[in-house]
XYZ file of C-alpha atoms in Angstrom:
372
model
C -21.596 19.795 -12.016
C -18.707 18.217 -10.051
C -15.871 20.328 -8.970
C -12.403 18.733 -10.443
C -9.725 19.430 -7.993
C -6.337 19.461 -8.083
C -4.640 17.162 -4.966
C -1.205 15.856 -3.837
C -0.831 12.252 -2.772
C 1.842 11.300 -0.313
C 2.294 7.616 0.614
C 4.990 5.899 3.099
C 3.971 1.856 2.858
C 4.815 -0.757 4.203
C 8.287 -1.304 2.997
C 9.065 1.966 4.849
C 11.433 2.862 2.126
C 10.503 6.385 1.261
C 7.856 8.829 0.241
C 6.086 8.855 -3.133
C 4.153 11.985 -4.384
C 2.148 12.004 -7.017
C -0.385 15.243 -8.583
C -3.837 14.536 -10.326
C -7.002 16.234 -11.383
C -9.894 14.391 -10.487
C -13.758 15.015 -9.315
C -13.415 12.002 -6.933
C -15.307 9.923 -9.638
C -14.856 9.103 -12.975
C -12.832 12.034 -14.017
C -8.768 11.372 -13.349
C -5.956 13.374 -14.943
C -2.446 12.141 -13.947
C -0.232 13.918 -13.476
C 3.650 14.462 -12.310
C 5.825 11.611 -9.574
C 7.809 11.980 -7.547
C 9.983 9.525 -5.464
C 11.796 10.571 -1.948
C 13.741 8.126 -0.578
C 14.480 7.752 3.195
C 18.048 7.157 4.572
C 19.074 4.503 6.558
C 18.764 6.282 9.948
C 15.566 7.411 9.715
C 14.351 3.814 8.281
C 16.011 2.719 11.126
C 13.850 5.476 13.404
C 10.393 3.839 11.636
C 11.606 0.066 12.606
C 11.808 1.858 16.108
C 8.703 3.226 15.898
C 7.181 -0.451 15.088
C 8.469 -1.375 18.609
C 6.864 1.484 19.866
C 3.550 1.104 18.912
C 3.554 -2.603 19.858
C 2.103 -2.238 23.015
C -0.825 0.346 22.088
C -4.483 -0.391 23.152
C -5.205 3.095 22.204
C -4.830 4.745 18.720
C -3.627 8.051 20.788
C -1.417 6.482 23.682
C 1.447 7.271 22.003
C 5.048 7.921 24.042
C 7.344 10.911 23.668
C 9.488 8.996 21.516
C 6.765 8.196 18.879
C 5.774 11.368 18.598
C 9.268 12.736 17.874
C 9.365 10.303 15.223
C 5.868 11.404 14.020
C 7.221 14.711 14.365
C 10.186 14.005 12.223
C 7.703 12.138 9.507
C 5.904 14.790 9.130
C 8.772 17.189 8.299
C 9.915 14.790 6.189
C 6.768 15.311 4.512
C 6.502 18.867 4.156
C 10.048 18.844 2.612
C 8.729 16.503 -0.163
C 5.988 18.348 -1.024
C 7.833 21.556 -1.215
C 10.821 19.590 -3.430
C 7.223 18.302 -5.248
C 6.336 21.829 -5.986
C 9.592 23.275 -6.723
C 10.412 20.259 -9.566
C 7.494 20.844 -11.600
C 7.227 24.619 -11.220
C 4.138 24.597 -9.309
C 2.945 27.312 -5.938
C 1.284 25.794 -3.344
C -1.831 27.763 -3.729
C -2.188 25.583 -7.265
C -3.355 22.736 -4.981
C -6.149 22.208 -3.303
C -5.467 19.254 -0.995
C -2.970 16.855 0.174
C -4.285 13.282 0.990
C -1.969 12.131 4.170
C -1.170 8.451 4.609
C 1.501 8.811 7.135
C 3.114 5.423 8.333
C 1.323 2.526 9.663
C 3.276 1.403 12.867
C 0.471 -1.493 14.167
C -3.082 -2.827 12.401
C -5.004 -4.951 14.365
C -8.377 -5.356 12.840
C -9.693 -8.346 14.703
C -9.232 -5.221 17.912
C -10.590 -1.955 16.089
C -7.255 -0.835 16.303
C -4.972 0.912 13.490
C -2.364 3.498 13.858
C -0.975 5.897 11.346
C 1.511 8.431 12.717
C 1.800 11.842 10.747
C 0.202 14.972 12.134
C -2.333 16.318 9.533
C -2.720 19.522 11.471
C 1.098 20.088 11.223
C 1.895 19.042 7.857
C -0.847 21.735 6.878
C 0.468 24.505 8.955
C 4.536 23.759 7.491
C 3.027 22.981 3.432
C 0.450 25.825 3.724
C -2.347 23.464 1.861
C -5.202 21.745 3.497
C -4.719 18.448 4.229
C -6.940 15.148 4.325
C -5.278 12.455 6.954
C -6.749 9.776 9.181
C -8.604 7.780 6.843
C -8.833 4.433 7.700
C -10.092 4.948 11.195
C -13.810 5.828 10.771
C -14.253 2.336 8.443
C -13.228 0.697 11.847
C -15.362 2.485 13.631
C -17.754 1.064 11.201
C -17.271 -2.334 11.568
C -14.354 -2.468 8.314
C -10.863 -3.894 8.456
C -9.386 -0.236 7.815
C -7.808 -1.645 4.101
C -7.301 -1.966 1.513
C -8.505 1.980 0.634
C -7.390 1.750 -3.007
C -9.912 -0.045 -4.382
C -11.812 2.592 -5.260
C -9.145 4.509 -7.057
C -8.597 1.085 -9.061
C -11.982 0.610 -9.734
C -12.282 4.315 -11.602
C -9.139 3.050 -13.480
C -10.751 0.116 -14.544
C -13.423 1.619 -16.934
C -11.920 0.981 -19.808
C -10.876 -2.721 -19.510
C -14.756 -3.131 -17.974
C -15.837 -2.043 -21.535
C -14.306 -4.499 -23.195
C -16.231 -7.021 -20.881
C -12.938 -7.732 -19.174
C -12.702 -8.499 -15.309
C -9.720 -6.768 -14.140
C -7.640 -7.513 -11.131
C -5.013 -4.632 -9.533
C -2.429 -6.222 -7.879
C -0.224 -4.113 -5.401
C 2.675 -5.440 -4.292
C 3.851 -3.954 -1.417
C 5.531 -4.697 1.697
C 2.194 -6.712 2.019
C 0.388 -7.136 -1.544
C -3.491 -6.644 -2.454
C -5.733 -7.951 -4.853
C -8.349 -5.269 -6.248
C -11.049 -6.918 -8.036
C -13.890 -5.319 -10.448
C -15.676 -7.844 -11.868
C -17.645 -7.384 -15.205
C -20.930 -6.306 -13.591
C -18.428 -3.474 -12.185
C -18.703 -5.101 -8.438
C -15.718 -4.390 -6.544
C -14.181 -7.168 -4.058
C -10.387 -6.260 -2.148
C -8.369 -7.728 0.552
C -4.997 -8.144 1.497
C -3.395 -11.506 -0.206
C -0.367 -11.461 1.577
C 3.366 -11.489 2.260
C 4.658 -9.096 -0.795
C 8.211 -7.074 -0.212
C 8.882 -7.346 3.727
C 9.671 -10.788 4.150
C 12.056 -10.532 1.080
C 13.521 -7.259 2.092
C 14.079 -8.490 5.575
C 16.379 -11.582 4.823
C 18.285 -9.542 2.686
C 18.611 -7.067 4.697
C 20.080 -9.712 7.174
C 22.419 -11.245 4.893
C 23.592 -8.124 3.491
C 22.625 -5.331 4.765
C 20.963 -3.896 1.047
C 17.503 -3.200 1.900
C 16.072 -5.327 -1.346
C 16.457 -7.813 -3.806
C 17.236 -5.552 -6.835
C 15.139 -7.192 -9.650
C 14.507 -10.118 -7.709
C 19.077 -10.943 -9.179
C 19.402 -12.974 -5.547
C 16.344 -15.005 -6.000
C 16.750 -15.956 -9.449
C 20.284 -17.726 -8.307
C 18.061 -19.795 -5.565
C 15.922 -22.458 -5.632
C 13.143 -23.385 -3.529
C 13.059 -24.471 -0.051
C 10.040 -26.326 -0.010
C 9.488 -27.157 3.995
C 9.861 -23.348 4.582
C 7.375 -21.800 2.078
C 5.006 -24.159 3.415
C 5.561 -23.044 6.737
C 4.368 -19.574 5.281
C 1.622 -20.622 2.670
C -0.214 -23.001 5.267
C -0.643 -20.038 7.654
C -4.348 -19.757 8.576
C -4.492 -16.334 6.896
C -5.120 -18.562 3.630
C -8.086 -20.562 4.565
C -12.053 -19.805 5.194
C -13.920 -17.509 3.579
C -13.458 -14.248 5.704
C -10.667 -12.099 4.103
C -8.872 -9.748 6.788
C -6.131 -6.644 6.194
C -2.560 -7.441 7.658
C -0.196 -6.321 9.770
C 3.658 -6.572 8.459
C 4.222 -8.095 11.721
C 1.674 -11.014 10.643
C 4.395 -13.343 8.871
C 7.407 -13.787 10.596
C 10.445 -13.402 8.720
C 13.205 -16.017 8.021
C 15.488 -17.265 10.924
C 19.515 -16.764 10.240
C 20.525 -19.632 9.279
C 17.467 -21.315 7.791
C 18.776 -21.151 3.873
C 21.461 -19.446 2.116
C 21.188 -16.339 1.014
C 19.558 -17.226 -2.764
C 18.326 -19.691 -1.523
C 16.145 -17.734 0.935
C 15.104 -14.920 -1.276
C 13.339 -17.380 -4.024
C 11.675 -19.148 -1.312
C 10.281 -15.734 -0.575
C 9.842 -14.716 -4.124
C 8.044 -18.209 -4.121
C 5.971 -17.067 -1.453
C 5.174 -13.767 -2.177
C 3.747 -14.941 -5.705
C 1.814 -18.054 -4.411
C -0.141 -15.796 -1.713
C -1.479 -14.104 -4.407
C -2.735 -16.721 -6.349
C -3.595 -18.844 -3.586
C -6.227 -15.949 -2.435
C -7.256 -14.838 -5.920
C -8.857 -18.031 -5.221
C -11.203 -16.058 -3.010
C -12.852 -13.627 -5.570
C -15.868 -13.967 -6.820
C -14.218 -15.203 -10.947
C -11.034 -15.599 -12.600
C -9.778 -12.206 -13.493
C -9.483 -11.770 -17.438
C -6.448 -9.443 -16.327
C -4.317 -9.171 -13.941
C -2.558 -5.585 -13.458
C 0.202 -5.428 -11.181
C 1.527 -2.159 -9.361
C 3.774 -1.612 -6.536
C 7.562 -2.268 -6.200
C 7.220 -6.278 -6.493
C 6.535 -5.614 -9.946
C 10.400 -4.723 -10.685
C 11.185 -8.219 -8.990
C 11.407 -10.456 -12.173
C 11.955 -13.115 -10.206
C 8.605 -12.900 -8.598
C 6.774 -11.886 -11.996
C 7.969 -14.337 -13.707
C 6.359 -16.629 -10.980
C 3.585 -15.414 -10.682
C 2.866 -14.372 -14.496
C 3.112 -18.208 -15.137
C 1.029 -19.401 -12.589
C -1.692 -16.782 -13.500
C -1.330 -17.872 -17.255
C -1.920 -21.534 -16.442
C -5.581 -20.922 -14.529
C -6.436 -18.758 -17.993
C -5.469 -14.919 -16.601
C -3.004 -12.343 -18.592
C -0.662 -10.223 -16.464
C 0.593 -6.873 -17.735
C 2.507 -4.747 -15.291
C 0.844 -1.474 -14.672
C 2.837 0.299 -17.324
C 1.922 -1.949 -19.803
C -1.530 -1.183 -19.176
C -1.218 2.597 -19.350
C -0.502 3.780 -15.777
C 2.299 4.276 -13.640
C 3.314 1.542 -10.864
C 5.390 3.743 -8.768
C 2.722 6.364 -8.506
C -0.294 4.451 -8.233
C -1.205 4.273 -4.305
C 0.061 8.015 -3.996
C -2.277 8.957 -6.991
C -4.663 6.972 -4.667
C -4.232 8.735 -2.029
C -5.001 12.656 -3.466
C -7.973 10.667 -5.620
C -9.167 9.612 -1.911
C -8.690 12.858 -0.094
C -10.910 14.518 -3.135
C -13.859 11.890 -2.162
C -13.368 12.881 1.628
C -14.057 16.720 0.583
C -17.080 15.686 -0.774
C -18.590 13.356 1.682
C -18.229 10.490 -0.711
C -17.434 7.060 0.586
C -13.538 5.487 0.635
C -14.484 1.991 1.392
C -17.459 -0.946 0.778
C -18.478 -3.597 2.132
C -16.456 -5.479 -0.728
C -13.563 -4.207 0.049
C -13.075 -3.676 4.063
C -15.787 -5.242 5.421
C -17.737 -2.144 6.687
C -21.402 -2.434 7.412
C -22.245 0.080 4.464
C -20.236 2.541 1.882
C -18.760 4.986 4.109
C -16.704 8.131 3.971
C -13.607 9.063 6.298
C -10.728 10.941 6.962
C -9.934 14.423 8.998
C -9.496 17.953 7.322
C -6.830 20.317 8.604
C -6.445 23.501 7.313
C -3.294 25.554 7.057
């Protein structure tokens, strides 16, 4: 019988905006009980310390030739970390010895696929020691090893989420949208394919940001007073990333964000909004069908401006969107839910990633266990 376990997800993405945590039940398979979220958001001087730490880890050829000053700021992550989980508990009334692991994402400072190369800080071994709860980090690096892309690792937390819309003969697409958004595809012989699509969030949170200095477009209000600027989403949507057949994971440092002075401010954001929905459908173009559905998770999902893009571009090549809470689940909490649902499968040996979905040579497990 499979053991059901009880597990903590913590994710920091992309747009480096703070730390959800999410609780579920699951046996790493088909069995998934959701249950409480919570988001933690970061202030602006310690966002500030992760655009540092980008910097940082610029010139790394080695996942563990990290300066001083990178590993304060891991240091500081990982406290960060502890003190969510412990809020976590506290919230919902639960003791830490209710849980029996915490899946680790920590924050991705550089991805280089086409190099082997991908690094997360967050110390595992410390974050057990200060929460007093085993903890599963580290678990994009052994798909490298293995010849993968290191992500997208969701897909197989969307794929046990998909049962139900399989049943009805459906072929479901996830759609995170992120700092950089992914497409999660189970088609209806249950065959999984994933990859990066990308620009989602960053390139809009970085212009406004400029212009502003609010760290995003709150319901995608700047974009919808903009219009297009055709010559620069071109400039983004003819980037190489979009054509052959080999998919690859990005960076956030792929696509280069807007110059000052290039549009106004609206004007800017909807050619990003523009952007960030054409990606997607540009490289759904890339799966193997049309998705019946289209889910959509992930903070883009609360930019209407983008939704509304992409929702009628979708609906014109024969797809439905729904947002993620329209189909049952929770957006916010997703990838963190993701994240404990992974570090259950790494317990038990049982692969995170597929060929379909990184690249790697065969199904294959990952991550590191440290215990308190």
């Amino acid at each position: 019988m499979d053991v059901i376990r009880t597990a903590i997800g913590l994710m920091s993405g992309t747009s480096m905006d703070g730390i959800d945590v999410a609780l579920i039940r699951t046996d790493g398979r088909g069995f998934i009980d959701r249950g409480p979220f919570l988001g933690v958001p970061y202030e602006a001087d310690f966002r500030g310390q992760l655009k540092r730490a980008l910097e940082l880890a610029r010139p790394l050829t080695d996942r563990n030739g990290r300066s001083a000053e990178l590993r304060d700021i891991e240091l500081e992550l990982t406290q960060r970390h502890a003190i969510a989980v412990a809020a976590f508990l506290e919230r919902f009334g639960l003791a830490a010895d209710a849980v029996d692991v915490l899946g680790f994402h920590g924050q991705t400072v550089l991805h280089r696929p086409d190099e082997g190369l991908t690094v997360q800080i967050g110390d595992g071994q410390e974050l057990a020691r200060q929460t007093g709860i085993p903890v599963v980090y580290d678990m994009r690096a052994n798909d490298m090893v293995h010849g993968g892309q290191g992500a997208p690792l969701v897909p197989a937390y969307h794929a046990a989420l998909a049962g139900k819309f399989q049943q009805a003969g459906q072929a479901v697409c996830f759609v995170n949208i992120g700092g950089i958004s992914n497409l999660t595809f189970i088609g209806t012989d249950g065959r999984i394919s994933a990859f990066d699509s990308g620009p989602g969030n960053t390139l809009i949170d970085q212009w406004v940001e400029m212009q502003t200095g609010k760290t995003y477009d709150p319901g995608g209000e700047i974009a919808g007073r903009g219009k297009v600027v055709a010559a620069l989403a071109e400039r983004y949507l003819d980037n190489p990333f979009f054509r052959g057949n080999v998919r690859r994971s990005l960076d956030r440092g792929d696509f280069a964000p807007l110059r000052d002075g290039e549009a106004s401010l609206e004007d800017g954001a909807r050619t990003l909004a523009h952007v960030a929905a054409a990606a997607i459908v540009k490289s759904a173009g890339f799966l193997p069908e049309s998705p019946s559905i289209y889910i959509v998770c992930g903070g883009g999902r609360l930019n209407a401006t983008v939704m509304a893009e992409f929702s009628a571009r979708a609906e014109a090549l024969g797809s439905h969107v729904l947002t993620a809470e329209q189909a049952g689940f929770d957006g916010d909490a997703m990838e963190a839910e993701a994240w404990g649902y992974l570090a259950v499968r790494s317990l038990d040996g049982l692969p995170l990633t597929f060929p379909g979905t990184t690249g790697v040579t065969a199904p294959v497990s990952g991550g590191m266990l440290a215990r308190p």
